[in-house]
PDB file of C-alpha atoms and ligand atoms in Angstrom:
ATOM      1  CA  MET A 220       0.000   0.000   0.000  1.00 86.00           C
ATOM      2  CA  PRO A 221       1.434   3.442  -0.833  1.00 95.00           C
ATOM      3  CA  ASN A 222       2.096   5.767   2.084  1.00 97.00           C
ATOM      4  CA  VAL A 223       0.534   8.651   0.185  1.00 98.00           C
ATOM      5  CA  LEU A 224      -2.694   8.175  -1.759  1.00 98.00           C
ATOM      6  CA  LYS A 225      -3.623  10.478  -4.604  1.00 98.00           C
ATOM      7  CA  GLU A 226      -7.105  11.185  -5.952  1.00 98.00           C
ATOM      8  CA  MET A 227      -8.723  13.908  -8.037  1.00 98.00           C
ATOM      9  CA  PRO A 228     -11.943  14.579  -6.056  1.00 98.00           C
ATOM     10  CA  ALA A 229     -12.986  17.606  -8.139  1.00 97.00           C
ATOM     11  CA  PRO A 230     -11.910  19.254 -11.405  1.00 96.00           C
ATOM     12  CA  GLY A 231      -8.398  20.654 -11.031  1.00 97.00           C
ATOM     13  CA  VAL A 232      -8.100  19.408  -7.438  1.00 98.00           C
ATOM     14  CA  ALA A 233      -5.635  16.780  -6.224  1.00 98.00           C
ATOM     15  CA  LYS A 234      -6.116  15.206  -2.820  1.00 98.00           C
ATOM     16  CA  LEU A 235      -2.999  13.755  -1.195  1.00 98.00           C
ATOM     17  CA  GLN A 236      -3.726  11.554   1.788  1.00 98.00           C
ATOM     18  CA  ILE A 237      -1.035  10.398   4.187  1.00 98.00           C
ATOM     19  CA  ASN A 238      -1.658   6.713   4.715  1.00 98.00           C
ATOM     20  CA  ARG A 239       0.035   5.126   7.741  1.00 98.00           C
ATOM     21  CA  PRO A 240      -3.052   4.691   9.893  1.00 97.00           C
ATOM     22  CA  ASP A 241      -1.433   2.149  12.251  1.00 97.00           C
ATOM     23  CA  VAL A 242       0.981   4.784  13.545  1.00 98.00           C
ATOM     24  CA  LEU A 243      -1.305   7.807  13.322  1.00 98.00           C
ATOM     25  CA  ASN A 244       0.338   8.837  10.050  1.00 98.00           C
ATOM     26  CA  ALA A 245       3.771   9.328  11.619  1.00 98.00           C
ATOM     27  CA  LEU A 246       6.104  10.755   9.004  1.00 97.00           C
ATOM     28  CA  ASN A 247       8.929   8.394   8.111  1.00 95.00           C
ATOM     29  CA  MET A 248      11.293   8.747   5.165  1.00 94.00           C
ATOM     30  CA  GLU A 249       8.960   6.797   2.852  1.00 96.00           C
ATOM     31  CA  VAL A 250       6.108   9.205   3.563  1.00 97.00           C
ATOM     32  CA  ARG A 251       8.376  12.196   3.035  1.00 96.00           C
ATOM     33  CA  HIS A 252       9.708  10.818  -0.274  1.00 96.00           C
ATOM     34  CA  GLU A 253       6.243   9.899  -1.546  1.00 97.00           C
ATOM     35  CA  LEU A 254       4.786  13.229  -0.513  1.00 98.00           C
ATOM     36  CA  ASP A 255       7.688  15.070  -2.097  1.00 97.00           C
ATOM     37  CA  ALA A 256       7.223  13.145  -5.354  1.00 97.00           C
ATOM     38  CA  ALA A 257       3.436  13.589  -5.341  1.00 98.00           C
ATOM     39  CA  LEU A 258       3.785  17.340  -4.790  1.00 98.00           C
ATOM     40  CA  ALA A 259       6.358  17.566  -7.591  1.00 98.00           C
ATOM     41  CA  ASP A 260       3.867  15.794  -9.903  1.00 98.00           C
ATOM     42  CA  CYS A 261       1.102  18.183  -8.853  1.00 98.00           C
ATOM     43  CA  ALA A 262       3.375  21.180  -9.440  1.00 97.00           C
ATOM     44  CA  ALA A 263       4.262  19.950 -12.925  1.00 97.00           C
ATOM     45  CA  ASP A 264       0.740  18.962 -13.978  1.00 97.00           C
ATOM     46  CA  PRO A 265      -1.173  21.867 -15.560  1.00 95.00           C
ATOM     47  CA  GLU A 266      -4.467  20.045 -14.865  1.00 95.00           C
ATOM     48  CA  THR A 267      -3.805  20.264 -11.112  1.00 98.00           C
ATOM     49  CA  ARG A 268      -4.622  23.739  -9.884  1.00 97.00           C
ATOM     50  CA  ALA A 269      -5.027  23.231  -6.144  1.00 98.00           C
ATOM     51  CA  VAL A 270      -4.011  20.532  -3.702  1.00 98.00           C
ATOM     52  CA  VAL A 271      -5.641  19.285  -0.521  1.00 98.00           C
ATOM     53  CA  LEU A 272      -3.295  17.568   1.899  1.00 98.00           C
ATOM     54  CA  THR A 273      -4.959  15.402   4.501  1.00 98.00           C
ATOM     55  CA  GLY A 274      -4.727  12.385   6.772  1.00 98.00           C
ATOM     56  CA  ASN A 275      -7.628  10.451   8.247  1.00 98.00           C
ATOM     57  CA  GLU A 276     -10.218  11.112  10.951  1.00 97.00           C
ATOM     58  CA  LYS A 277      -7.789  10.109  13.739  1.00 98.00           C
ATOM     59  CA  ALA A 278      -4.680  11.887  12.578  1.00 98.00           C
ATOM     60  CA  PHE A 279      -3.466  14.381  10.056  1.00 98.00           C
ATOM     61  CA  ALA A 280      -0.004  13.255  11.213  1.00 98.00           C
ATOM     62  CA  ALA A 281       1.296  12.612  14.737  1.00 98.00           C
ATOM     63  CA  GLY A 282       4.753  13.912  13.891  1.00 97.00           C
ATOM     64  CA  ALA A 283       8.013  12.500  12.676  1.00 96.00           C
ATOM     65  CA  ASP A 284       8.341   8.768  13.200  1.00 96.00           C
ATOM     66  CA  ILE A 285       9.887   8.602  16.672  1.00 96.00           C
ATOM     67  CA  LYS A 286      11.048   5.011  16.225  1.00 95.00           C
ATOM     68  CA  GLU A 287      12.975   6.002  13.089  1.00 92.00           C
ATOM     69  CA  MET A 288      14.415   9.109  14.772  1.00 91.00           C
ATOM     70  CA  ALA A 289      15.298   7.457  18.069  1.00 93.00           C
ATOM     71  CA  LYS A 290      18.305   5.644  16.622  1.00 87.00           C
ATOM     72  CA  ALA A 291      19.649   8.492  14.522  1.00 88.00           C
ATOM     73  CA  GLY A 292      22.377  10.952  15.485  1.00 90.00           C
ATOM     74  CA  PRO A 293      22.728  14.403  13.919  1.00 90.00           C
ATOM     75  CA  VAL A 294      24.973  13.182  11.122  1.00 90.00           C
ATOM     76  CA  GLU A 295      22.567  10.416  10.094  1.00 88.00           C
ATOM     77  CA  LEU A 296      19.610  12.782  10.354  1.00 87.00           C
ATOM     78  CA  HIS A 297      21.346  15.393   8.247  1.00 88.00           C
ATOM     79  CA  ALA A 298      22.288  12.782   5.654  1.00 88.00           C
ATOM     80  CA  LEU A 299      18.615  11.851   5.239  1.00 87.00           C
ATOM     81  CA  GLY A 300      18.087  15.229   3.581  1.00 86.00           C
ATOM     82  CA  ILE A 301      14.882  15.997   5.483  1.00 90.00           C
ATOM     83  CA  GLU A 302      15.517  19.736   5.078  1.00 91.00           C
ATOM     84  CA  GLN A 303      15.097  19.345   1.330  1.00 93.00           C
ATOM     85  CA  PHE A 304      11.613  17.970   1.917  1.00 94.00           C
ATOM     86  CA  TRP A 305      10.666  21.059   3.946  1.00 94.00           C
ATOM     87  CA  GLN A 306      12.252  23.392   1.405  1.00 94.00           C
ATOM     88  CA  ASN A 307      10.397  21.786  -1.499  1.00 96.00           C
ATOM     89  CA  LEU A 308       7.159  21.983   0.463  1.00 96.00           C
ATOM     90  CA  ALA A 309       7.677  25.680   1.203  1.00 94.00           C
ATOM     91  CA  ALA A 310       8.382  26.304  -2.491  1.00 95.00           C
ATOM     92  CA  PHE A 311       5.294  24.456  -3.765  1.00 97.00           C
ATOM     93  CA  PRO A 312       3.845  26.994  -6.201  1.00 96.00           C
ATOM     94  CA  LYS A 313       0.121  26.161  -6.193  1.00 98.00           C
ATOM     95  CA  PRO A 314      -2.549  26.627  -3.520  1.00 98.00           C
ATOM     96  CA  LEU A 315      -2.036  24.002  -0.827  1.00 98.00           C
ATOM     97  CA  ILE A 316      -4.832  23.394   1.648  1.00 98.00           C
ATOM     98  CA  ALA A 317      -4.338  21.327   4.800  1.00 98.00           C
ATOM     99  CA  ALA A 318      -7.480  19.458   5.868  1.00 98.00           C
ATOM    100  CA  VAL A 319      -6.755  18.643   9.508  1.00 98.00           C
ATOM    101  CA  ASN A 320      -8.628  16.125  11.620  1.00 98.00           C
ATOM    102  CA  GLY A 321      -7.353  14.371  14.732  1.00 98.00           C
ATOM    103  CA  PHE A 322      -3.726  14.696  15.773  1.00 98.00           C
ATOM    104  CA  ALA A 323      -1.481  17.214  14.028  1.00 98.00           C
ATOM    105  CA  LEU A 324       1.591  17.090  16.222  1.00 98.00           C
ATOM    106  CA  GLY A 325       5.252  17.921  15.825  1.00 98.00           C
ATOM    107  CA  GLY A 326       6.264  17.451  12.210  1.00 97.00           C
ATOM    108  CA  GLY A 327       2.581  16.824  11.421  1.00 98.00           C
ATOM    109  CA  PHE A 328       1.623  20.259  12.684  1.00 98.00           C
ATOM    110  CA  GLU A 329       4.658  21.724  10.918  1.00 98.00           C
ATOM    111  CA  LEU A 330       3.376  20.152   7.723  1.00 98.00           C
ATOM    112  CA  ALA A 331       0.020  21.878   8.190  1.00 98.00           C
ATOM    113  CA  LEU A 332       1.730  25.165   9.093  1.00 97.00           C
ATOM    114  CA  ALA A 333       3.636  25.038   5.803  1.00 97.00           C
ATOM    115  CA  CYS A 334       0.353  24.924   3.857  1.00 98.00           C
ATOM    116  CA  ASP A 335      -1.415  28.060   2.625  1.00 98.00           C
ATOM    117  CA  ILE A 336      -4.864  27.483   4.068  1.00 98.00           C
ATOM    118  CA  LEU A 337      -5.747  25.366   7.105  1.00 98.00           C
ATOM    119  CA  ILE A 338      -9.197  23.855   7.453  1.00 98.00           C
ATOM    120  CA  VAL A 339      -9.283  22.406  10.942  1.00 98.00           C
ATOM    121  CA  GLY A 340     -11.789  20.156  12.669  1.00 98.00           C
ATOM    122  CA  GLU A 341     -13.162  21.370  15.997  1.00 98.00           C
ATOM    123  CA  LYS A 342     -11.855  18.333  17.835  1.00 98.00           C
ATOM    124  CA  ALA A 343      -8.450  18.207  16.156  1.00 98.00           C
ATOM    125  CA  GLN A 344      -5.480  18.096  18.530  1.00 98.00           C
ATOM    126  CA  LEU A 345      -2.591  20.276  17.471  1.00 98.00           C
ATOM    127  CA  GLY A 346       0.747  21.032  19.044  1.00 98.00           C
ATOM    128  CA  LEU A 347       4.510  20.842  19.051  1.00 98.00           C
ATOM    129  CA  PRO A 348       5.349  18.268  21.744  1.00 98.00           C
ATOM    130  CA  GLU A 349       9.009  17.792  20.697  1.00 98.00           C
ATOM    131  CA  VAL A 350      10.285  19.286  23.966  1.00 98.00           C
ATOM    132  CA  ARG A 351       8.890  16.254  25.777  1.00 98.00           C
ATOM    133  CA  LEU A 352      11.168  14.028  23.705  1.00 97.00           C
ATOM    134  CA  GLY A 353      14.264  16.025  24.593  1.00 97.00           C
ATOM    135  CA  ILE A 354      14.388  17.765  21.225  1.00 96.00           C
ATOM    136  CA  MET A 355      12.628  20.769  19.701  1.00 97.00           C
ATOM    137  CA  PRO A 356      10.738  21.507  16.478  1.00 97.00           C
ATOM    138  CA  GLY A 357      13.073  21.296  13.474  1.00 94.00           C
ATOM    139  CA  GLY A 358      10.701  21.507  10.521  1.00 94.00           C
ATOM    140  CA  GLY A 359       9.917  25.207  10.835  1.00 94.00           C
ATOM    141  CA  GLY A 360       7.617  24.950  13.857  1.00 96.00           C
ATOM    142  CA  THR A 361       9.195  27.571  16.097  1.00 97.00           C
ATOM    143  CA  GLN A 362       9.381  30.104  13.279  1.00 95.00           C
ATOM    144  CA  ARG A 363       6.060  29.491  11.534  1.00 95.00           C
ATOM    145  CA  LEU A 364       4.170  29.450  14.821  1.00 96.00           C
ATOM    146  CA  LEU A 365       5.955  32.632  15.943  1.00 96.00           C
ATOM    147  CA  ARG A 366       5.046  34.388  12.719  1.00 94.00           C
ATOM    148  CA  ALA A 367       1.477  33.117  12.784  1.00 94.00           C
ATOM    149  CA  CYS A 368       0.612  34.011  16.372  1.00 95.00           C
ATOM    150  CA  GLY A 369       3.423  35.975  18.025  1.00 95.00           C
ATOM    151  CA  LYS A 370       6.055  35.329  20.678  1.00 97.00           C
ATOM    152  CA  TYR A 371       3.904  34.823  23.756  1.00 98.00           C
ATOM    153  CA  ILE A 372       1.511  32.294  22.282  1.00 97.00           C
ATOM    154  CA  ALA A 373       4.304  30.500  20.407  1.00 98.00           C
ATOM    155  CA  LEU A 374       6.505  30.099  23.474  1.00 98.00           C
ATOM    156  CA  ARG A 375       3.498  29.145  25.603  1.00 98.00           C
ATOM    157  CA  TYR A 376       2.880  26.126  23.407  1.00 98.00           C
ATOM    158  CA  VAL A 377       6.371  25.244  22.154  1.00 98.00           C
ATOM    159  CA  MET A 378       7.972  25.363  25.605  1.00 98.00           C
ATOM    160  CA  THR A 379       5.296  23.263  27.285  1.00 98.00           C
ATOM    161  CA  GLY A 380       4.526  20.979  24.366  1.00 98.00           C
ATOM    162  CA  ASP A 381       0.849  21.270  25.327  1.00 98.00           C
ATOM    163  CA  ARG A 382      -1.730  20.304  22.751  1.00 98.00           C
ATOM    164  CA  PHE A 383      -4.682  22.499  21.836  1.00 98.00           C
ATOM    165  CA  SER A 384      -7.969  21.827  20.096  1.00 98.00           C
ATOM    166  CA  GLY A 385      -9.086  22.895  16.646  1.00 98.00           C
ATOM    167  CA  ILE A 386     -11.415  25.405  18.266  1.00 98.00           C
ATOM    168  CA  LYS A 387      -8.500  26.897  20.193  1.00 98.00           C
ATOM    169  CA  ALA A 388      -6.430  26.946  16.978  1.00 98.00           C
ATOM    170  CA  GLY A 389      -9.142  29.124  15.452  1.00 98.00           C
ATOM    171  CA  GLU A 390      -9.049  31.484  18.433  1.00 97.00           C
ATOM    172  CA  LEU A 391      -5.259  31.750  18.147  1.00 97.00           C
ATOM    173  CA  GLY A 392      -5.420  32.597  14.445  1.00 96.00           C
ATOM    174  CA  LEU A 393      -3.880  29.265  13.521  1.00 97.00           C
ATOM    175  CA  ALA A 394      -6.710  28.103  11.298  1.00 98.00           C
ATOM    176  CA  SER A 395      -8.235  29.625   8.190  1.00 98.00           C
ATOM    177  CA  GLU A 396     -11.538  27.981   9.103  1.00 98.00           C
ATOM    178  CA  VAL A 397     -12.656  25.727  11.942  1.00 98.00           C
ATOM    179  CA  VAL A 398     -15.491  23.399  11.018  1.00 98.00           C
ATOM    180  CA  GLU A 399     -17.189  20.286  12.375  1.00 98.00           C
ATOM    181  CA  ASP A 400     -14.864  17.325  12.003  1.00 98.00           C
ATOM    182  CA  GLU A 401     -16.993  15.644   9.305  1.00 98.00           C
ATOM    183  CA  GLN A 402     -16.970  18.841   7.270  1.00 98.00           C
ATOM    184  CA  VAL A 403     -13.186  19.251   7.140  1.00 98.00           C
ATOM    185  CA  LEU A 404     -12.505  17.327   3.958  1.00 98.00           C
ATOM    186  CA  PRO A 405     -15.637  18.389   2.033  1.00 98.00           C
ATOM    187  CA  ARG A 406     -14.976  22.028   2.921  1.00 98.00           C
ATOM    188  CA  ALA A 407     -11.303  21.774   1.936  1.00 98.00           C
ATOM    189  CA  VAL A 408     -12.207  20.193  -1.410  1.00 98.00           C
ATOM    190  CA  GLU A 409     -14.922  22.792  -2.000  1.00 98.00           C
ATOM    191  CA  LEU A 410     -12.454  25.592  -1.347  1.00 98.00           C
ATOM    192  CA  ALA A 411      -9.827  23.917  -3.544  1.00 98.00           C
ATOM    193  CA  GLU A 412     -12.376  23.567  -6.337  1.00 98.00           C
ATOM    194  CA  SER A 413     -13.178  27.267  -6.189  1.00 97.00           C
ATOM    195  CA  LEU A 414      -9.448  28.075  -6.281  1.00 98.00           C
ATOM    196  CA  ALA A 415      -8.985  25.690  -9.210  1.00 97.00           C
ATOM    197  CA  ALA A 416     -11.392  27.796 -11.263  1.00 96.00           C
ATOM    198  CA  LEU A 417      -9.374  30.975 -10.668  1.00 97.00           C
ATOM    199  CA  PRO A 418      -6.419  32.108 -12.785  1.00 97.00           C
ATOM    200  CA  PRO A 419      -3.387  29.978 -11.818  1.00 97.00           C
ATOM    201  CA  LEU A 420      -0.823  32.673 -12.546  1.00 97.00           C
ATOM    202  CA  SER A 421      -2.615  35.139 -10.265  1.00 98.00           C
ATOM    203  CA  LEU A 422      -2.759  32.528  -7.513  1.00 98.00           C
ATOM    204  CA  ALA A 423       0.932  31.719  -7.912  1.00 97.00           C
ATOM    205  CA  LYS A 424       1.900  35.383  -7.749  1.00 97.00           C
ATOM    206  CA  ILE A 425      -0.389  36.050  -4.780  1.00 98.00           C
ATOM    207  CA  LYS A 426       1.161  33.127  -2.911  1.00 97.00           C
ATOM    208  CA  GLU A 427       4.672  34.259  -3.816  1.00 97.00           C
ATOM    209  CA  SER A 428       3.967  37.859  -2.745  1.00 97.00           C
ATOM    210  CA  VAL A 429       2.493  36.874   0.617  1.00 97.00           C
ATOM    211  CA  LEU A 430       5.163  34.295   1.468  1.00 95.00           C
ATOM    212  CA  GLN A 431       8.130  36.366   0.297  1.00 95.00           C
ATOM    213  CA  GLY A 432       6.622  39.468   1.860  1.00 96.00           C
ATOM    214  CA  MET A 433       6.582  37.794   5.266  1.00 92.00           C
ATOM    215  CA  GLU A 434      10.357  37.610   5.140  1.00 92.00           C
ATOM    216  CA  ALA A 435      11.073  41.025   3.664  1.00 95.00           C
ATOM    217  CA  PRO A 436      11.037  44.648   4.857  1.00 96.00           C
ATOM    218  CA  LEU A 437       7.784  46.390   3.856  1.00 97.00           C
ATOM    219  CA  ASN A 438       9.323  48.470   1.048  1.00 97.00           C
ATOM    220  CA  ALA A 439      10.972  45.472  -0.587  1.00 97.00           C
ATOM    221  CA  ALA A 440       7.773  43.446  -0.207  1.00 97.00           C
ATOM    222  CA  LEU A 441       5.675  46.220  -1.786  1.00 97.00           C
ATOM    223  CA  LYS A 442       8.130  46.438  -4.659  1.00 97.00           C
ATOM    224  CA  GLN A 443       7.866  42.689  -5.192  1.00 96.00           C
ATOM    225  CA  GLU A 444       4.052  42.926  -5.085  1.00 97.00           C
ATOM    226  CA  ARG A 445       4.056  45.680  -7.706  1.00 97.00           C
ATOM    227  CA  SER A 446       6.268  43.796 -10.129  1.00 97.00           C
ATOM    228  CA  ALA A 447       4.098  40.682  -9.743  1.00 97.00           C
ATOM    229  CA  TYR A 448       1.034  42.887 -10.326  1.00 97.00           C
ATOM    230  CA  TYR A 449       2.427  44.366 -13.565  1.00 97.00           C
ATOM    231  CA  LEU A 450       3.532  40.956 -14.793  1.00 97.00           C
ATOM    232  CA  LEU A 451      -0.032  39.634 -14.553  1.00 97.00           C
ATOM    233  CA  HIS A 452      -1.158  42.352 -16.961  1.00 97.00           C
ATOM    234  CA  ALA A 453       0.836  40.480 -19.605  1.00 96.00           C
ATOM    235  CA  SER A 454      -1.094  37.261 -19.071  1.00 97.00           C
ATOM    236  CA  GLU A 455      -3.830  35.946 -21.365  1.00 96.00           C
ATOM    237  CA  ASP A 456      -5.921  35.281 -18.290  1.00 97.00           C
ATOM    238  CA  LYS A 457      -5.973  39.004 -17.488  1.00 97.00           C
ATOM    239  CA  PHE A 458      -7.578  39.718 -20.862  1.00 96.00           C
ATOM    240  CA  GLU A 459      -9.944  36.784 -20.408  1.00 97.00           C
ATOM    241  CA  GLY A 460     -10.915  37.837 -16.865  1.00 97.00           C
ATOM    242  CA  MET A 461     -11.621  41.418 -17.800  1.00 97.00           C
ATOM    243  CA  ALA A 462     -13.375  40.521 -21.076  1.00 97.00           C
ATOM    244  CA  ALA A 463     -15.579  38.044 -19.200  1.00 97.00           C
ATOM    245  CA  PHE A 464     -16.521  40.752 -16.696  1.00 97.00           C
ATOM    246  CA  ILE A 465     -17.392  43.249 -19.434  1.00 98.00           C
ATOM    247  CA  GLU A 466     -19.304  40.657 -21.487  1.00 97.00           C
ATOM    248  CA  LYS A 467     -21.113  39.411 -18.351  1.00 97.00           C
ATOM    249  CA  ARG A 468     -20.045  35.762 -18.791  1.00 96.00           C
ATOM    250  CA  PRO A 469     -18.019  33.315 -16.712  1.00 95.00           C
ATOM    251  CA  ALA A 470     -14.276  33.482 -17.327  1.00 95.00           C
ATOM    252  CA  ASN A 471     -12.347  30.500 -18.597  1.00 94.00           C
ATOM    253  CA  PHE A 472      -8.840  30.789 -17.215  1.00 96.00           C
ATOM    254  CA  LYS A 473      -6.042  28.817 -18.862  1.00 93.00           C
ATOM    255  CA  GLY A 474      -2.992  29.627 -16.763  1.00 92.00           C
ATOM    256  CA  LYS A 475      -1.329  31.542 -19.616  1.00 93.00           C
TER     257      LYS A 475
HETATM  258  N1  DAK B 518       6.112   8.112  15.716  1.00 79.93           N
HETATM  259  C1  DAK B 518       6.005   6.779  15.678  1.00 79.93           C
HETATM  260  N2  DAK B 518       4.891   6.108  16.088  1.00 79.93           N
HETATM  261  C2  DAK B 518       3.867   6.834  16.538  1.00 79.93           C
HETATM  262  C3  DAK B 518       3.904   8.247  16.609  1.00 79.93           C
HETATM  263  C4  DAK B 518       5.096   8.896  16.169  1.00 79.93           C
HETATM  264  N3  DAK B 518       5.226  10.224  16.138  1.00 79.93           N
HETATM  265  N4  DAK B 518       2.724   8.680  17.127  1.00 79.93           N
HETATM  266  C5  DAK B 518       1.977   7.579  17.341  1.00 79.93           C
HETATM  267  N5  DAK B 518       2.659   6.462  16.996  1.00 79.93           N
HETATM  268  C6  DAK B 518       2.208   5.080  17.085  1.00 79.93           C
HETATM  269  C7  DAK B 518       2.264   4.555  18.509  1.00 79.93           C
HETATM  270  O1  DAK B 518       3.570   4.114  18.813  1.00 79.93           O
HETATM  271  C8  DAK B 518       1.262   3.437  18.433  1.00 79.93           C
HETATM  272  O2  DAK B 518       1.873   2.335  17.801  1.00 79.93           O
HETATM  273  P1  DAK B 518       1.820   0.853  18.465  1.00 79.93           P
HETATM  274  O3  DAK B 518       2.320   1.017  19.859  1.00 79.93           O
HETATM  275  O4  DAK B 518       0.342   0.506  18.410  1.00 79.93           O
HETATM  276  O5  DAK B 518       2.688   0.021  17.574  1.00 79.93           O
HETATM  277  C9  DAK B 518       0.198   3.972  17.486  1.00 79.93           C
HETATM  278  O6  DAK B 518       0.829   4.997  16.740  1.00 79.93           O
HETATM  279  C10 DAK B 518      -0.999   4.565  18.205  1.00 79.93           C
HETATM  280  O7  DAK B 518      -0.506   5.520  19.111  1.00 79.93           O
HETATM  281  P2  DAK B 518      -0.902   5.522  20.682  1.00 79.93           P
HETATM  282  O8  DAK B 518      -1.201   4.150  21.156  1.00 79.93           O
HETATM  283  O9  DAK B 518       0.134   6.317  21.379  1.00 79.93           O
HETATM  284  O10 DAK B 518      -2.298   6.323  20.596  1.00 79.93           O
HETATM  285  P3  DAK B 518      -2.930   7.276  21.699  1.00 79.93           P
HETATM  286  O11 DAK B 518      -4.288   7.626  21.162  1.00 79.93           O
HETATM  287  O12 DAK B 518      -2.818   6.685  23.049  1.00 79.93           O
HETATM  288  O13 DAK B 518      -2.004   8.600  21.701  1.00 79.93           O
HETATM  289  C11 DAK B 518      -0.808  10.413  20.646  1.00 79.93           C
HETATM  290  C12 DAK B 518      -1.988   9.376  20.557  1.00 79.93           C
HETATM  291  C13 DAK B 518      -0.741  11.155  19.327  1.00 79.93           C
HETATM  292  C14 DAK B 518      -1.102  11.410  21.767  1.00 79.93           C
HETATM  293  C15 DAK B 518       0.503   9.644  20.962  1.00 79.93           C
HETATM  294  O14 DAK B 518       0.639   8.584  20.008  1.00 79.93           O
HETATM  295  C16 DAK B 518       1.723  10.517  20.875  1.00 79.93           C
HETATM  296  O15 DAK B 518       2.039  11.278  21.785  1.00 79.93           O
HETATM  297  N6  DAK B 518       2.490  10.399  19.752  1.00 79.93           N
HETATM  298  C17 DAK B 518       3.724  11.105  19.599  1.00 79.93           C
HETATM  299  C18 DAK B 518       3.490  12.534  19.246  1.00 79.93           C
HETATM  300  C19 DAK B 518       4.783  13.322  19.138  1.00 79.93           C
HETATM  301  O16 DAK B 518       5.579  13.389  20.096  1.00 79.93           O
HETATM  302  N7  DAK B 518       5.058  13.876  17.956  1.00 79.93           N
HETATM  303  C20 DAK B 518       6.293  14.632  17.718  1.00 79.93           C
HETATM  304  C21 DAK B 518       7.354  13.716  17.149  1.00 79.93           C
HETATM  305  S1  DAK B 518       8.907  14.563  16.924  1.00 79.93           S
HETATM  306  C22 DAK B 518      13.281  17.340  11.256  1.00 79.93           C
HETATM  307  C23 DAK B 518      12.169  18.148  11.166  1.00 79.93           C
HETATM  308  C24 DAK B 518      11.058  17.844  11.935  1.00 79.93           C
HETATM  309  C25 DAK B 518      11.071  16.760  12.809  1.00 79.93           C
HETATM  310  C26 DAK B 518      12.172  15.970  12.851  1.00 79.93           C
HETATM  311  C27 DAK B 518      13.292  16.250  12.071  1.00 79.93           C
HETATM  312  N8  DAK B 518      14.519  17.679  10.501  1.00 79.93           N
HETATM  313  C28 DAK B 518      14.478  18.848   9.631  1.00 79.93           C
HETATM  314  C29 DAK B 518      15.640  16.855  10.562  1.00 79.93           C
HETATM  315  C30 DAK B 518       9.906  16.491  13.612  1.00 79.93           C
HETATM  316  C31 DAK B 518       9.991  15.864  14.812  1.00 79.93           C
HETATM  317  C32 DAK B 518       8.741  15.359  15.432  1.00 79.93           C
HETATM  318  O17 DAK B 518       7.660  15.461  14.905  1.00 79.93           O
END
């Protein structure tokens, strides 16, 4: 059985499901490689315009596989090239929606935090419990949480390793939407389908501007936004979008 299952649940939408239910979708090297490859396929495929990343009702992912990590020293860990997985994920150019039910812990939560939009079930359990294992988050958790909700909330949860619910995640600004657990996947697919109908180049440039802007001084970020804005005026989809508005018809965007 593959560790990552791929389906196309709606036009233009790929669903990638982590599939190690026996260990609450713990992320081992096979999962990382399969996810990396599946995301690369989605990035390269013009028919895929938005991706939903999910687990199952019990776990989005309960973190890195502790049994795999327990034996490894820093040199072995480094040699595994896990950083490349996180870098590729951060550079994924299309809309990436995390549909989170159950446990999203450690590397599993970091995986969700690296997505663009988080749809979270009310009863989900999120957190960065690495401190309790004598380590700390290493997949971007300290930094993405800090940037998403500020120093005091980030340290509150990263230092204690405490878990929090999906509802709490919503209150902390760590979820795009909090919905009933059964609605997580349908809502994520619905949102992905609506994104898949929008102009891909605009979405790519919006994502790039927001993500790069988070790391840049305001002036540099505004400059980057402006150049992305002007570039879109050269796209066929700009002419299609505006013509469709003027002619009062739905637009048919081609990603050109
Ligand atoms: N790894 C391996 N197995 C896991 C696992 C994990 N993270 N989480 C759960 N499992 C396995 C359990 O061992 C158990 O397997 P069996 O004993 O049945 O063989 C099965 O899943 C069911 O789990 P439980 O019996 O524990 O189920 P409960 O409902 O009682 O508890 C739980 C659920 C999620 C609260 C508990 O399983 C738990 O605390 N799991 C560990 C959560 C955790 O500490 N996660 C953080 C892992 S550290 C890196 C970047 C990032 C990272 C590493 C490197 N680099 C850039 C190098 C990330 C590190 C982490 O994520």
